[in-house]
């Protein structure tokens, strides 16, 4: 195999398999052939792509870049060939998408029927989780993230802003009273989260500035939808995105409290993706379709 696309495919398989021998087995090649091919790439580039040990392989910094670029280039090649086979009229392939549970259910899912009417050849592989996924390791094309972005080589498209509200069921407030001040939260059951980036604090406005107030409660969940359901059941207070609680507030099933304390409590939502200027057509088509509609969804009163 002497073409560069073929070399990239072998390199990707080595990285994903974690060893030359396993990659060779999957590719029906000998381990020595695979090892020589990787060595040829490294010699041509003048850098080491893999750190080899008796137990495992690991990517060098240059290897990580080569891995990411190879993924993008091969995906683009696959898209080009598919588009040509379809006469260039219809984008096709699979778009792997990750979003938080609430944003996915309320924002993304309602858009999919219309998306498939316009693009019937695209498969949407949708995973919903409030945990942060690694786009490289999980082979995710687009991830919708709520909150501040970390420094990254990934591209980002701003979708909008989620404003936070503190809400509770009328039944809960009837039994425990309505909090009137931030200090009142110490006497309430404040429902929270258990994922790694979560902290047992709520950022609240106090005396003209935002402070992190420690809260406590009987629930720690790994997704906002569980927190919402427990709030609806009258278990306690919940701090949720406005789009998440919007329908329940309108229906009178949840009541907003301490609205002045959460002024300015907001988080931006972005679509993160790999590929940059070489973004595969199937991913570009998906982003171009859902982005303006999600912006409208976030801005609904």
XYZ file of N, CA, C and O in Angstrom, residues 26-161:
544
model
N -6.605 -6.906 11.946
C -7.816 -6.319 11.374
C -7.639 -5.973 9.900
O -8.593 -6.043 9.115
N -6.423 -5.575 9.528
C -6.151 -5.183 8.150
C -5.708 -6.355 7.272
O -5.487 -6.174 6.068
N -5.512 -7.534 7.912
C -5.028 -8.727 7.210
C -3.661 -8.469 6.593
O -3.382 -8.788 5.438
N -2.814 -7.866 7.405
C -1.430 -7.609 7.039
C -0.546 -8.220 8.116
O -1.027 -8.649 9.167
N 0.753 -8.260 7.881
C 1.663 -8.737 8.916
C 2.061 -7.569 9.816
O 2.121 -6.419 9.356
N 2.344 -7.832 11.094
C 2.774 -6.749 11.986
C 4.011 -6.014 11.481
O 4.117 -4.795 11.635
N 4.942 -6.741 10.859
C 6.154 -6.073 10.361
C 5.829 -5.114 9.224
O 6.425 -4.035 9.118
N 4.862 -5.485 8.381
C 4.456 -4.590 7.289
C 3.838 -3.318 7.839
O 4.128 -2.204 7.373
N 2.975 -3.470 8.853
C 2.350 -2.303 9.470
C 3.399 -1.417 10.118
O 3.396 -0.185 9.958
N 4.343 -2.032 10.846
C 5.386 -1.267 11.521
C 6.249 -0.510 10.516
O 6.583 0.665 10.713
N 6.623 -1.169 9.403
C 7.435 -0.510 8.381
C 6.674 0.649 7.734
O 7.258 1.692 7.425
N 5.362 0.468 7.529
C 4.567 1.528 6.907
C 4.511 2.763 7.803
O 4.675 3.896 7.337
N 4.320 2.544 9.122
C 4.303 3.675 10.062
C 5.678 4.343 10.089
O 5.797 5.580 10.120
N 6.726 3.528 10.068
C 8.078 4.079 10.034
C 8.325 4.900 8.796
O 9.022 5.926 8.842
N 7.741 4.482 7.658
C 7.900 5.232 6.413
C 7.226 6.601 6.509
O 7.766 7.609 6.032
N 6.050 6.646 7.135
C 5.371 7.940 7.318
C 6.227 8.849 8.181
O 6.429 10.029 7.865
N 6.738 8.304 9.286
C 7.542 9.113 10.208
C 8.820 9.612 9.524
O 9.238 10.758 9.727
N 9.424 8.757 8.709
C 10.649 9.162 8.012
C 10.358 10.271 7.009
O 11.146 11.221 6.876
N 9.244 10.170 6.306
C 8.893 11.191 5.326
C 8.606 12.527 6.004
O 8.993 13.593 5.503
N 7.922 12.476 7.156
C 7.564 13.703 7.855
C 8.705 14.249 8.705
O 8.717 15.427 9.065
N 9.639 13.369 9.070
C 10.747 13.791 9.916
C 10.372 13.979 11.367
O 11.056 14.704 12.104
N 9.300 13.346 11.815
C 8.857 13.424 13.208
C 8.395 12.047 13.663
O 8.036 11.187 12.852
N 8.391 11.841 14.962
C 7.856 10.607 15.523
C 6.373 10.808 15.826
O 5.994 11.778 16.474
N 5.549 9.890 15.354
C 4.105 9.990 15.553
C 3.613 9.159 16.724
O 2.611 9.496 17.361
N 4.319 8.068 17.009
C 3.899 7.151 18.064
C 5.055 6.886 19.016
O 6.209 6.721 18.590
N 4.719 6.855 20.306
C 5.680 6.396 21.310
C 5.394 4.924 21.551
O 4.282 4.542 21.911
N 6.400 4.098 21.363
C 6.217 2.665 21.467
C 6.762 2.152 22.788
O 7.834 2.540 23.223
N 6.029 1.255 23.436
C 6.509 0.561 24.629
C 6.043 -0.880 24.540
O 5.289 -1.256 23.639
N 6.488 -1.700 25.467
C 6.094 -3.122 25.427
C 4.625 -3.310 25.728
O 4.043 -4.319 25.351
N 3.996 -2.340 26.391
C 2.598 -2.490 26.800
C 1.610 -1.755 25.907
O 0.504 -2.228 25.671
N 2.003 -0.590 25.414
C 1.015 0.201 24.696
C 1.674 1.205 23.762
O 2.886 1.451 23.845
N 0.856 1.739 22.871
C 1.274 2.826 22.003
C 0.595 4.110 22.465
O -0.544 4.082 22.921
N 1.277 5.222 22.327
C 0.664 6.513 22.635
C 1.080 7.518 21.578
O 2.150 7.415 20.980
N 0.201 8.473 21.330
C 0.449 9.488 20.311
C 1.366 10.577 20.841
O 1.208 11.040 21.985
N 2.308 10.998 20.021
C 3.061 12.207 20.328
C 2.201 13.418 19.954
O 1.102 13.265 19.397
N 2.673 14.604 20.257
C 1.935 15.805 19.865
C 1.742 15.847 18.354
O 0.642 16.127 17.858
N 2.808 15.539 17.616
C 2.709 15.512 16.163
C 1.785 14.386 15.698
O 1.050 14.532 14.717
N 1.818 13.263 16.420
C 0.940 12.148 16.079
C -0.519 12.494 16.266
O -1.376 12.075 15.467
N -0.834 13.256 17.317
C -2.217 13.674 17.542
C -2.694 14.565 16.399
O -3.820 14.422 15.910
N -1.838 15.482 15.947
C -2.200 16.360 14.833
C -2.416 15.536 13.562
O -3.388 15.735 12.824
N -1.495 14.593 13.311
C -1.616 13.764 12.111
C -2.888 12.919 12.173
O -3.572 12.739 11.150
N -3.212 12.432 13.365
C -4.427 11.630 13.544
C -5.674 12.466 13.239
O -6.561 12.036 12.482
N -5.755 13.656 13.821
C -6.931 14.509 13.623
C -7.078 14.928 12.162
O -8.187 14.886 11.600
N -5.964 15.319 11.538
C -6.025 15.757 10.145
C -6.365 14.588 9.227
O -7.092 14.758 8.230
N -5.858 13.408 9.548
C -6.159 12.230 8.726
C -7.642 11.895 8.798
O -8.263 11.566 7.774
N -8.216 11.970 9.994
C -9.651 11.732 10.137
C -10.451 12.675 9.245
O -11.368 12.259 8.527
N -10.088 13.962 9.295
C -10.829 14.962 8.529
C -10.656 14.758 7.026
O -11.622 14.822 6.255
N -9.426 14.486 6.595
C -9.165 14.323 5.170
C -9.857 13.093 4.600
O -10.439 13.136 3.505
N -9.811 11.987 5.331
C -10.449 10.771 4.840
C -11.968 10.907 4.832
O -12.639 10.376 3.944
N -12.506 11.630 5.813
C -13.952 11.871 5.825
C -14.354 12.725 4.631
O -15.389 12.487 3.994
N -13.516 13.729 4.306
C -13.810 14.578 3.157
C -13.744 13.772 1.862
O -14.578 13.941 0.961
N -12.759 12.902 1.761
C -12.629 12.051 0.579
C -13.844 11.143 0.427
O -14.386 10.983 -0.673
N -14.269 10.573 1.545
C -15.453 9.708 1.512
C -16.687 10.488 1.077
O -17.500 10.009 0.276
N -16.836 11.708 1.593
C -17.985 12.537 1.220
C -17.953 12.878 -0.266
O -18.987 12.850 -0.943
N -16.763 13.228 -0.773
C -16.655 13.594 -2.179
C -17.071 12.432 -3.077
O -17.854 12.602 -4.025
N -16.587 11.252 -2.771
C -16.913 10.099 -3.601
C -18.401 9.763 -3.512
O -19.033 9.402 -4.508
N -18.962 9.905 -2.314
C -20.390 9.611 -2.150
C -21.227 10.629 -2.924
O -22.202 10.276 -3.584
N -20.846 11.896 -2.829
C -21.595 12.943 -3.535
C -21.543 12.742 -5.045
O -22.541 12.924 -5.740
N -20.364 12.367 -5.549
C -20.239 12.126 -6.980
C -21.070 10.922 -7.410
O -21.688 10.919 -8.469
N -21.086 9.891 -6.552
C -21.880 8.705 -6.871
C -23.368 9.026 -6.895
O -24.141 8.414 -7.637
N -23.771 10.023 -6.097
C -25.182 10.424 -6.059
C -25.484 11.528 -7.073
O -26.566 12.103 -7.068
N -24.514 11.825 -7.929
C -24.719 12.872 -8.921
C -24.496 14.258 -8.368
O -24.835 15.250 -8.992
N -23.940 14.347 -7.145
C -23.641 15.645 -6.545
C -24.856 16.378 -6.024
O -24.755 17.492 -5.531
N -26.035 15.755 -6.096
C -27.252 16.474 -5.736
C -27.560 16.405 -4.254
O -28.156 17.306 -3.695
N -27.169 15.306 -3.615
C -27.583 15.101 -2.226
C -26.394 14.732 -1.360
O -25.628 13.826 -1.695
N -26.226 15.445 -0.246
C -25.221 15.057 0.745
C -25.689 13.776 1.420
O -26.885 13.535 1.551
N -24.728 12.959 1.833
C -25.096 11.715 2.493
C -24.049 11.324 3.515
O -23.009 11.963 3.638
N -24.324 10.259 4.237
C -23.403 9.778 5.246
C -23.985 9.936 6.634
O -25.151 10.282 6.812
N -23.155 9.680 7.631
C -23.574 9.727 9.025
C -22.969 10.926 9.737
O -21.765 11.177 9.619
N -23.792 11.665 10.466
C -23.333 12.763 11.315
C -23.528 12.328 12.759
O -24.657 12.093 13.200
N -22.429 12.209 13.477
C -22.481 11.788 14.879
C -22.578 13.035 15.752
O -21.679 13.871 15.753
N -23.673 13.132 16.509
C -24.002 14.353 17.246
C -24.146 14.032 18.733
O -24.738 13.005 19.100
N -23.613 14.904 19.567
C -23.769 14.772 21.017
C -24.345 16.065 21.573
O -23.975 17.158 21.141
N -25.263 15.949 22.527
C -25.848 17.122 23.180
C -26.291 16.739 24.577
O -26.435 15.544 24.890
N -26.507 17.729 25.413
C -27.073 17.455 26.734
C -28.483 16.916 26.562
O -29.123 17.113 25.530
N -28.970 16.228 27.582
C -30.271 15.570 27.479
C -31.372 16.583 27.184
O -32.152 16.430 26.248
N -31.438 17.647 27.968
C -32.516 18.626 27.798
C -32.420 19.342 26.462
O -33.419 19.490 25.749
N -31.219 19.783 26.097
C -31.057 20.511 24.845
C -31.359 19.604 23.657
O -31.958 20.029 22.663
N -30.972 18.351 23.774
C -31.245 17.409 22.699
C -32.721 17.110 22.532
O -33.258 17.136 21.421
N -33.393 16.837 23.643
C -34.809 16.475 23.585
C -35.665 17.665 23.166
O -36.547 17.543 22.307
N -35.420 18.831 23.763
C -36.280 19.982 23.522
C -35.879 20.788 22.287
O -36.748 21.341 21.595
N -34.577 20.862 22.006
C -34.117 21.693 20.912
C -33.846 20.950 19.622
O -34.333 21.333 18.551
N -33.078 19.857 19.709
C -32.654 19.154 18.504
C -33.710 18.203 17.945
O -33.991 18.208 16.742
N -34.249 17.358 18.796
C -35.150 16.318 18.302
C -36.316 16.866 17.471
O -36.647 16.291 16.429
N -36.964 17.960 17.863
C -38.070 18.465 17.040
C -37.649 18.913 15.637
O -38.500 19.020 14.751
N -36.354 19.156 15.419
C -35.880 19.615 14.111
C -35.611 18.466 13.144
O -35.526 18.678 11.930
N -35.444 17.256 13.665
C -34.972 16.160 12.829
C -35.938 15.747 11.723
O -35.494 15.481 10.592
N -37.263 15.654 11.965
C -38.141 15.266 10.852
C -38.015 16.183 9.638
O -37.938 15.707 8.501
N -37.973 17.498 9.871
C -37.827 18.435 8.756
C -36.446 18.318 8.119
O -36.300 18.464 6.898
N -35.437 18.053 8.942
C -34.084 17.884 8.398
C -34.038 16.693 7.449
O -33.461 16.777 6.353
N -34.658 15.587 7.825
C -34.632 14.399 6.965
C -35.474 14.584 5.707
O -35.195 13.963 4.689
N -36.499 15.420 5.795
C -37.251 15.721 4.571
C -36.362 16.422 3.552
O -36.454 16.171 2.345
N -35.499 17.298 4.047
C -34.601 18.040 3.156
C -33.366 17.233 2.774
O -32.824 17.403 1.678
N -32.914 16.350 3.669
C -31.674 15.605 3.450
C -31.872 14.132 3.832
O -31.350 13.664 4.849
N -32.609 13.393 3.031
C -32.957 12.011 3.389
C -31.779 11.052 3.382
O -31.897 9.937 3.927
N -30.642 11.439 2.810
C -29.502 10.528 2.732
C -28.547 10.656 3.915
O -27.536 9.948 3.968
N -28.838 11.563 4.845
C -27.959 11.754 6.000
C -28.528 11.021 7.209
O -29.698 11.183 7.560
N -27.695 10.214 7.828
C -28.055 9.515 9.066
C -27.558 10.355 10.236
O -26.387 10.749 10.273
N -28.430 10.627 11.198
C -28.039 11.351 12.407
C -27.868 10.342 13.531
O -28.828 9.689 13.948
N -26.636 10.196 13.991
C -26.313 9.305 15.110
C -26.262 10.180 16.361
O -25.254 10.815 16.654
N -27.374 10.241 17.089
C -27.545 11.202 18.185
C -27.356 10.540 19.540
O -28.010 9.552 19.867
N -26.444 11.101 20.329
C -26.209 10.648 21.704
C -26.476 11.811 22.649
O -25.973 12.914 22.432
N -27.261 11.552 23.685
C -27.605 12.589 24.652
C -26.978 12.268 26.003
O -27.213 11.200 26.571
N -26.194 13.207 26.510
C -25.542 13.046 27.805
C -25.087 14.405 28.284
O -24.615 15.230 27.498
N -25.222 14.643 29.579
C -24.745 15.897 30.129
C -23.253 15.865 30.446
O -22.675 16.868 30.837
N -22.616 14.706 30.289
C -21.170 14.619 30.447
C -20.482 15.179 29.203
O -21.028 15.118 28.098
N -19.268 15.694 29.380
C -18.487 16.219 28.264
C -17.838 15.048 27.530
O -17.160 14.216 28.138
N -18.060 14.975 26.222
C -17.459 13.900 25.433
C -16.200 14.408 24.744
O -16.036 15.599 24.514
N -15.304 13.490 24.455
C -14.108 13.788 23.690
C -14.423 13.533 22.222
O -14.654 12.385 21.820
N -14.463 14.588 21.412
C -14.862 14.441 20.017
C -13.937 13.502 19.256
O -14.382 12.763 18.372
N -12.643 13.512 19.619
C -11.702 12.650 18.905
C -11.914 11.183 19.269
O -12.063 10.323 18.397
N -11.935 10.904 20.566
C -12.025 9.516 20.992
C -13.378 8.910 20.694
O -13.482 7.720 20.367
N -14.447 9.704 20.808
C -15.790 9.176 20.579
C -16.239 9.301 19.127
O -17.380 8.969 18.809
N -15.337 9.774 18.261
C -15.648 9.916 16.823
C -16.918 10.729 16.624
O -17.801 10.383 15.841
N -17.032 11.830 17.384
C -18.203 12.705 17.307
C -17.938 13.836 16.323
O -16.882 14.467 16.350
N -18.892 14.095 15.443
C -18.739 15.171 14.464
C -19.115 16.529 15.040
O -18.446 17.531 14.776
N -20.227 16.577 15.802
C -20.727 17.837 16.358
C -21.144 17.596 17.804
O -21.866 16.639 18.093
N -20.690 18.462 18.695
C -21.105 18.394 20.101
C -21.628 19.766 20.508
O -20.943 20.774 20.320
N -22.836 19.804 21.037
C -23.413 21.050 21.531
C -23.057 21.176 23.009
O -23.434 20.334 23.820
N -22.305 22.225 23.329
C -21.790 22.415 24.682
C -22.400 23.654 25.322
O -22.477 24.718 24.690
N -22.780 23.494 26.576
C -23.299 24.598 27.374
C -22.206 25.025 28.339
O -21.669 24.207 29.080
N -21.852 26.305 28.322
C -20.841 26.797 29.242
C -19.630 27.357 28.519
O -19.544 27.372 27.287
N -18.664 27.811 29.316
C -17.460 28.426 28.763
C -16.657 27.400 27.979
O -16.550 26.238 28.368
N -16.082 27.838 26.861
C -15.267 26.956 26.037
C -13.835 26.916 26.555
O -13.279 27.933 26.973
N -13.253 25.732 26.516
C -11.847 25.587 26.852
C -11.022 25.873 25.608
O -11.497 25.768 24.476
N -9.739 26.238 25.822
C -8.846 26.420 24.678
C -8.765 25.103 23.921
O -8.554 24.041 24.504
N -8.934 25.153 22.625
C -9.010 23.922 21.855
C -8.693 24.198 20.399
O -8.814 25.324 19.910
N -8.269 23.139 19.702
C -8.055 23.244 18.260
C -9.349 23.039 17.503
O -9.377 23.178 16.283
N -10.439 22.724 18.213
C -11.718 22.501 17.553
C -12.346 23.831 17.127
O -12.078 24.878 17.705
N -13.205 23.742 16.130
C -13.949 24.899 15.666
C -15.240 25.020 16.487
O -15.753 24.033 17.010
N -15.759 26.240 16.594
C -16.971 26.465 17.382
C -17.900 27.420 16.644
O -17.446 28.399 16.040
N -19.177 27.117 16.685
C -20.201 27.999 16.130
C -21.148 28.375 17.265
O -21.743 27.499 17.886
N -21.267 29.673 17.548
C -22.118 30.114 18.650
C -23.588 29.928 18.287
O -24.039 30.364 17.239
N -24.320 29.268 19.177
C -25.739 29.019 18.964
C -26.598 30.046 19.706
O -27.587 30.556 19.185
N -26.235 30.368 20.929
C -27.025 31.330 21.699
C -26.661 31.280 23.166
O -25.585 30.806 23.544
N -27.563 31.757 23.994
C -27.325 31.870 25.433
C -28.468 31.212 26.189
O -29.647 31.398 25.843
